[in-house]
Amino acid sequence: MEALEENGVDYRYFELPHSGHGLQNDDKIYEQYMLAVEEYLDRYMSE
């Protein structure tokens, strides 16, 4: 993350402390993550 900050890269970091390899145990954070994915897709993948 330090390299991202040093180079001015916009990023979001999501930590899901109760989920291990899946995302099933942190519903609120998973919802925030999915909203961020939608925003990214709208910004960079839409026409």
JSON list of N, CA and C in Angstrom, two decimals:
[
{"chain": "A", "resi": 1, "resn": "MET", "atom": "N", "xyz": [0.82, -1.18, 0.00]},
{"chain": "A", "resi": 1, "resn": "MET", "atom": "CA", "xyz": [0.00, 0.00, 0.00]},
{"chain": "A", "resi": 1, "resn": "MET", "atom": "C", "xyz": [0.87, 1.25, 0.00]},
{"chain": "A", "resi": 2, "resn": "GLU", "atom": "N", "xyz": [2.03, 1.14, 0.59]},
{"chain": "A", "resi": 2, "resn": "GLU", "atom": "CA", "xyz": [2.92, 2.30, 0.63]},
{"chain": "A", "resi": 2, "resn": "GLU", "atom": "C", "xyz": [3.28, 2.77, -0.78]},
{"chain": "A", "resi": 3, "resn": "ALA", "atom": "N", "xyz": [3.56, 1.83, -1.67]},
{"chain": "A", "resi": 3, "resn": "ALA", "atom": "CA", "xyz": [3.90, 2.19, -3.05]},
{"chain": "A", "resi": 3, "resn": "ALA", "atom": "C", "xyz": [2.72, 2.86, -3.75]},
{"chain": "A", "resi": 4, "resn": "LEU", "atom": "N", "xyz": [1.52, 2.40, -3.46]},
{"chain": "A", "resi": 4, "resn": "LEU", "atom": "CA", "xyz": [0.33, 3.04, -4.05]},
{"chain": "A", "resi": 4, "resn": "LEU", "atom": "C", "xyz": [0.23, 4.48, -3.60]},
{"chain": "A", "resi": 5, "resn": "GLU", "atom": "N", "xyz": [0.41, 4.70, -2.30]},
{"chain": "A", "resi": 5, "resn": "GLU", "atom": "CA", "xyz": [0.33, 6.05, -1.75]},
{"chain": "A", "resi": 5, "resn": "GLU", "atom": "C", "xyz": [1.43, 6.94, -2.32]},
{"chain": "A", "resi": 6, "resn": "GLU", "atom": "N", "xyz": [2.65, 6.41, -2.39]},
{"chain": "A", "resi": 6, "resn": "GLU", "atom": "CA", "xyz": [3.78, 7.19, -2.91]},
{"chain": "A", "resi": 6, "resn": "GLU", "atom": "C", "xyz": [3.56, 7.61, -4.36]},
{"chain": "A", "resi": 7, "resn": "ASN", "atom": "N", "xyz": [2.82, 6.83, -5.11]},
{"chain": "A", "resi": 7, "resn": "ASN", "atom": "CA", "xyz": [2.60, 7.11, -6.52]},
{"chain": "A", "resi": 7, "resn": "ASN", "atom": "C", "xyz": [1.23, 7.71, -6.82]},
{"chain": "A", "resi": 8, "resn": "GLY", "atom": "N", "xyz": [0.51, 8.09, -5.78]},
{"chain": "A", "resi": 8, "resn": "GLY", "atom": "CA", "xyz": [-0.77, 8.76, -5.96]},
{"chain": "A", "resi": 8, "resn": "GLY", "atom": "C", "xyz": [-1.87, 7.91, -6.55]},
{"chain": "A", "resi": 9, "resn": "VAL", "atom": "N", "xyz": [-1.80, 6.59, -6.33]},
{"chain": "A", "resi": 9, "resn": "VAL", "atom": "CA", "xyz": [-2.80, 5.68, -6.86]},
{"chain": "A", "resi": 9, "resn": "VAL", "atom": "C", "xyz": [-4.00, 5.65, -5.92]},
{"chain": "A", "resi": 10, "resn": "ASP", "atom": "N", "xyz": [-5.18, 5.90, -6.47]},
{"chain": "A", "resi": 10, "resn": "ASP", "atom": "CA", "xyz": [-6.41, 5.84, -5.69]},
{"chain": "A", "resi": 10, "resn": "ASP", "atom": "C", "xyz": [-6.76, 4.37, -5.44]},
{"chain": "A", "resi": 11, "resn": "TYR", "atom": "N", "xyz": [-6.89, 3.99, -4.20]},
{"chain": "A", "resi": 11, "resn": "TYR", "atom": "CA", "xyz": [-7.22, 2.60, -3.86]},
{"chain": "A", "resi": 11, "resn": "TYR", "atom": "C", "xyz": [-8.06, 2.57, -2.59]},
{"chain": "A", "resi": 12, "resn": "ARG", "atom": "N", "xyz": [-8.71, 1.47, -2.37]},
{"chain": "A", "resi": 12, "resn": "ARG", "atom": "CA", "xyz": [-9.43, 1.22, -1.13]},
{"chain": "A", "resi": 12, "resn": "ARG", "atom": "C", "xyz": [-8.97, -0.13, -0.59]},
{"chain": "A", "resi": 13, "resn": "TYR", "atom": "N", "xyz": [-8.80, -0.21, 0.70]},
{"chain": "A", "resi": 13, "resn": "TYR", "atom": "CA", "xyz": [-8.36, -1.44, 1.35]},
{"chain": "A", "resi": 13, "resn": "TYR", "atom": "C", "xyz": [-9.50, -1.94, 2.22]},
{"chain": "A", "resi": 14, "resn": "PHE", "atom": "N", "xyz": [-9.91, -3.17, 2.00]},
{"chain": "A", "resi": 14, "resn": "PHE", "atom": "CA", "xyz": [-10.99, -3.77, 2.78]},
{"chain": "A", "resi": 14, "resn": "PHE", "atom": "C", "xyz": [-10.42, -4.95, 3.55]},
{"chain": "A", "resi": 15, "resn": "GLU", "atom": "N", "xyz": [-10.52, -4.90, 4.86]},
{"chain": "A", "resi": 15, "resn": "GLU", "atom": "CA", "xyz": [-10.07, -6.02, 5.69]},
{"chain": "A", "resi": 15, "resn": "GLU", "atom": "C", "xyz": [-11.31, -6.72, 6.24]},
{"chain": "A", "resi": 16, "resn": "LEU", "atom": "N", "xyz": [-11.38, -8.02, 6.03]},
{"chain": "A", "resi": 16, "resn": "LEU", "atom": "CA", "xyz": [-12.51, -8.83, 6.50]},
{"chain": "A", "resi": 16, "resn": "LEU", "atom": "C", "xyz": [-11.98, -9.79, 7.56]},
{"chain": "A", "resi": 17, "resn": "PRO", "atom": "N", "xyz": [-11.94, -9.37, 8.81]},
{"chain": "A", "resi": 17, "resn": "PRO", "atom": "CA", "xyz": [-11.25, -10.12, 9.85]},
{"chain": "A", "resi": 17, "resn": "PRO", "atom": "C", "xyz": [-11.88, -11.46, 10.21]},
{"chain": "A", "resi": 18, "resn": "HIS", "atom": "N", "xyz": [-13.12, -11.69, 9.83]},
{"chain": "A", "resi": 18, "resn": "HIS", "atom": "CA", "xyz": [-13.81, -12.92, 10.24]},
{"chain": "A", "resi": 18, "resn": "HIS", "atom": "C", "xyz": [-14.04, -13.89, 9.08]},
{"chain": "A", "resi": 19, "resn": "SER", "atom": "N", "xyz": [-13.44, -13.64, 7.93]},
{"chain": "A", "resi": 19, "resn": "SER", "atom": "CA", "xyz": [-13.83, -14.40, 6.75]},
{"chain": "A", "resi": 19, "resn": "SER", "atom": "C", "xyz": [-12.79, -15.34, 6.15]},
{"chain": "A", "resi": 20, "resn": "GLY", "atom": "N", "xyz": [-11.57, -15.33, 6.58]},
{"chain": "A", "resi": 20, "resn": "GLY", "atom": "CA", "xyz": [-10.58, -16.24, 6.00]},
{"chain": "A", "resi": 20, "resn": "GLY", "atom": "C", "xyz": [-10.46, -16.04, 4.49]},
{"chain": "A", "resi": 21, "resn": "HIS", "atom": "N", "xyz": [-10.55, -17.12, 3.72]},
{"chain": "A", "resi": 21, "resn": "HIS", "atom": "CA", "xyz": [-10.40, -17.03, 2.27]},
{"chain": "A", "resi": 21, "resn": "HIS", "atom": "C", "xyz": [-11.69, -16.60, 1.57]},
{"chain": "A", "resi": 22, "resn": "GLY", "atom": "N", "xyz": [-12.82, -16.71, 2.23]},
{"chain": "A", "resi": 22, "resn": "GLY", "atom": "CA", "xyz": [-14.09, -16.29, 1.64]},
{"chain": "A", "resi": 22, "resn": "GLY", "atom": "C", "xyz": [-14.50, -14.94, 2.20]},
{"chain": "A", "resi": 23, "resn": "LEU", "atom": "N", "xyz": [-15.60, -14.44, 1.71]},
{"chain": "A", "resi": 23, "resn": "LEU", "atom": "CA", "xyz": [-16.09, -13.14, 2.18]},
{"chain": "A", "resi": 23, "resn": "LEU", "atom": "C", "xyz": [-17.41, -13.27, 2.92]},
{"chain": "A", "resi": 24, "resn": "GLN", "atom": "N", "xyz": [-17.77, -14.47, 3.32]},
{"chain": "A", "resi": 24, "resn": "GLN", "atom": "CA", "xyz": [-19.11, -14.74, 3.81]},
{"chain": "A", "resi": 24, "resn": "GLN", "atom": "C", "xyz": [-19.38, -14.31, 5.25]},
{"chain": "A", "resi": 25, "resn": "ASN", "atom": "N", "xyz": [-18.37, -14.01, 6.03]},
{"chain": "A", "resi": 25, "resn": "ASN", "atom": "CA", "xyz": [-18.60, -13.74, 7.45]},
{"chain": "A", "resi": 25, "resn": "ASN", "atom": "C", "xyz": [-18.53, -12.27, 7.84]},
{"chain": "A", "resi": 26, "resn": "ASP", "atom": "N", "xyz": [-18.36, -11.40, 6.91]},
{"chain": "A", "resi": 26, "resn": "ASP", "atom": "CA", "xyz": [-18.30, -9.96, 7.18]},
{"chain": "A", "resi": 26, "resn": "ASP", "atom": "C", "xyz": [-19.24, -9.24, 6.22]},
{"chain": "A", "resi": 27, "resn": "ASP", "atom": "N", "xyz": [-20.52, -9.43, 6.44]},
{"chain": "A", "resi": 27, "resn": "ASP", "atom": "CA", "xyz": [-21.53, -8.94, 5.50]},
{"chain": "A", "resi": 27, "resn": "ASP", "atom": "C", "xyz": [-21.46, -7.44, 5.23]},
{"chain": "A", "resi": 28, "resn": "LYS", "atom": "N", "xyz": [-21.30, -6.64, 6.27]},
{"chain": "A", "resi": 28, "resn": "LYS", "atom": "CA", "xyz": [-21.29, -5.18, 6.09]},
{"chain": "A", "resi": 28, "resn": "LYS", "atom": "C", "xyz": [-20.09, -4.74, 5.25]},
{"chain": "A", "resi": 29, "resn": "ILE", "atom": "N", "xyz": [-18.93, -5.32, 5.52]},
{"chain": "A", "resi": 29, "resn": "ILE", "atom": "CA", "xyz": [-17.73, -4.95, 4.77]},
{"chain": "A", "resi": 29, "resn": "ILE", "atom": "C", "xyz": [-17.83, -5.48, 3.34]},
{"chain": "A", "resi": 30, "resn": "TYR", "atom": "N", "xyz": [-18.38, -6.67, 3.18]},
{"chain": "A", "resi": 30, "resn": "TYR", "atom": "CA", "xyz": [-18.57, -7.23, 1.84]},
{"chain": "A", "resi": 30, "resn": "TYR", "atom": "C", "xyz": [-19.48, -6.33, 1.01]},
{"chain": "A", "resi": 31, "resn": "GLU", "atom": "N", "xyz": [-20.51, -5.80, 1.63]},
{"chain": "A", "resi": 31, "resn": "GLU", "atom": "CA", "xyz": [-21.42, -4.88, 0.93]},
{"chain": "A", "resi": 31, "resn": "GLU", "atom": "C", "xyz": [-20.67, -3.63, 0.48]},
{"chain": "A", "resi": 32, "resn": "GLN", "atom": "N", "xyz": [-19.83, -3.08, 1.35]},
{"chain": "A", "resi": 32, "resn": "GLN", "atom": "CA", "xyz": [-19.02, -1.91, 0.99]},
{"chain": "A", "resi": 32, "resn": "GLN", "atom": "C", "xyz": [-18.09, -2.24, -0.18]},
{"chain": "A", "resi": 33, "resn": "TYR", "atom": "N", "xyz": [-17.50, -3.44, -0.14]},
{"chain": "A", "resi": 33, "resn": "TYR", "atom": "CA", "xyz": [-16.60, -3.88, -1.21]},
{"chain": "A", "resi": 33, "resn": "TYR", "atom": "C", "xyz": [-17.35, -3.95, -2.54]},
{"chain": "A", "resi": 34, "resn": "MET", "atom": "N", "xyz": [-18.54, -4.54, -2.53]},
{"chain": "A", "resi": 34, "resn": "MET", "atom": "CA", "xyz": [-19.30, -4.68, -3.77]},
{"chain": "A", "resi": 34, "resn": "MET", "atom": "C", "xyz": [-19.70, -3.31, -4.32]},
{"chain": "A", "resi": 35, "resn": "LEU", "atom": "N", "xyz": [-20.03, -2.37, -3.46]},
{"chain": "A", "resi": 35, "resn": "LEU", "atom": "CA", "xyz": [-20.34, -1.01, -3.92]},
{"chain": "A", "resi": 35, "resn": "LEU", "atom": "C", "xyz": [-19.11, -0.37, -4.56]},
{"chain": "A", "resi": 36, "resn": "ALA", "atom": "N", "xyz": [-17.94, -0.61, -3.98]},
{"chain": "A", "resi": 36, "resn": "ALA", "atom": "CA", "xyz": [-16.70, -0.08, -4.56]},
{"chain": "A", "resi": 36, "resn": "ALA", "atom": "C", "xyz": [-16.42, -0.71, -5.92]},
{"chain": "A", "resi": 37, "resn": "VAL", "atom": "N", "xyz": [-16.71, -2.01, -6.07]},
{"chain": "A", "resi": 37, "resn": "VAL", "atom": "CA", "xyz": [-16.53, -2.68, -7.36]},
{"chain": "A", "resi": 37, "resn": "VAL", "atom": "C", "xyz": [-17.46, -2.05, -8.40]},
{"chain": "A", "resi": 38, "resn": "GLU", "atom": "N", "xyz": [-18.70, -1.80, -8.03]},
{"chain": "A", "resi": 38, "resn": "GLU", "atom": "CA", "xyz": [-19.64, -1.17, -8.95]},
{"chain": "A", "resi": 38, "resn": "GLU", "atom": "C", "xyz": [-19.17, 0.22, -9.37]},
{"chain": "A", "resi": 39, "resn": "GLU", "atom": "N", "xyz": [-18.67, 1.00, -8.40]},
{"chain": "A", "resi": 39, "resn": "GLU", "atom": "CA", "xyz": [-18.16, 2.33, -8.72]},
{"chain": "A", "resi": 39, "resn": "GLU", "atom": "C", "xyz": [-16.98, 2.24, -9.68]},
{"chain": "A", "resi": 40, "resn": "TYR", "atom": "N", "xyz": [-16.08, 1.29, -9.44]},
{"chain": "A", "resi": 40, "resn": "TYR", "atom": "CA", "xyz": [-14.92, 1.09, -10.31]},
{"chain": "A", "resi": 40, "resn": "TYR", "atom": "C", "xyz": [-15.37, 0.74, -11.73]},
{"chain": "A", "resi": 41, "resn": "LEU", "atom": "N", "xyz": [-16.30, -0.20, -11.83]},
{"chain": "A", "resi": 41, "resn": "LEU", "atom": "CA", "xyz": [-16.78, -0.61, -13.15]},
{"chain": "A", "resi": 41, "resn": "LEU", "atom": "C", "xyz": [-17.45, 0.54, -13.87]},
{"chain": "A", "resi": 42, "resn": "ASP", "atom": "N", "xyz": [-18.25, 1.32, -13.14]},
{"chain": "A", "resi": 42, "resn": "ASP", "atom": "CA", "xyz": [-18.90, 2.48, -13.76]},
{"chain": "A", "resi": 42, "resn": "ASP", "atom": "C", "xyz": [-17.86, 3.49, -14.26]},
{"chain": "A", "resi": 43, "resn": "ARG", "atom": "N", "xyz": [-16.82, 3.69, -13.48]},
{"chain": "A", "resi": 43, "resn": "ARG", "atom": "CA", "xyz": [-15.81, 4.69, -13.83]},
{"chain": "A", "resi": 43, "resn": "ARG", "atom": "C", "xyz": [-14.93, 4.24, -14.99]},
{"chain": "A", "resi": 44, "resn": "TYR", "atom": "N", "xyz": [-14.47, 2.99, -14.96]},
{"chain": "A", "resi": 44, "resn": "TYR", "atom": "CA", "xyz": [-13.45, 2.57, -15.91]},
{"chain": "A", "resi": 44, "resn": "TYR", "atom": "C", "xyz": [-13.94, 1.64, -17.02]},
{"chain": "A", "resi": 45, "resn": "MET", "atom": "N", "xyz": [-15.13, 1.08, -16.88]},
{"chain": "A", "resi": 45, "resn": "MET", "atom": "CA", "xyz": [-15.58, 0.11, -17.88]},
{"chain": "A", "resi": 45, "resn": "MET", "atom": "C", "xyz": [-16.83, 0.54, -18.65]},
{"chain": "A", "resi": 46, "resn": "SER", "atom": "N", "xyz": [-17.46, 1.62, -18.25]},
{"chain": "A", "resi": 46, "resn": "SER", "atom": "CA", "xyz": [-18.67, 2.04, -18.96]},
{"chain": "A", "resi": 46, "resn": "SER", "atom": "C", "xyz": [-18.31, 2.91, -20.16]},
{"chain": "A", "resi": 47, "resn": "GLU", "atom": "N", "xyz": [-19.23, 2.97, -21.08]},
{"chain": "A", "resi": 47, "resn": "GLU", "atom": "CA", "xyz": [-18.98, 3.76, -22.30]},
{"chain": "A", "resi": 47, "resn": "GLU", "atom": "C", "xyz": [-19.38, 5.19, -22.11]}
]
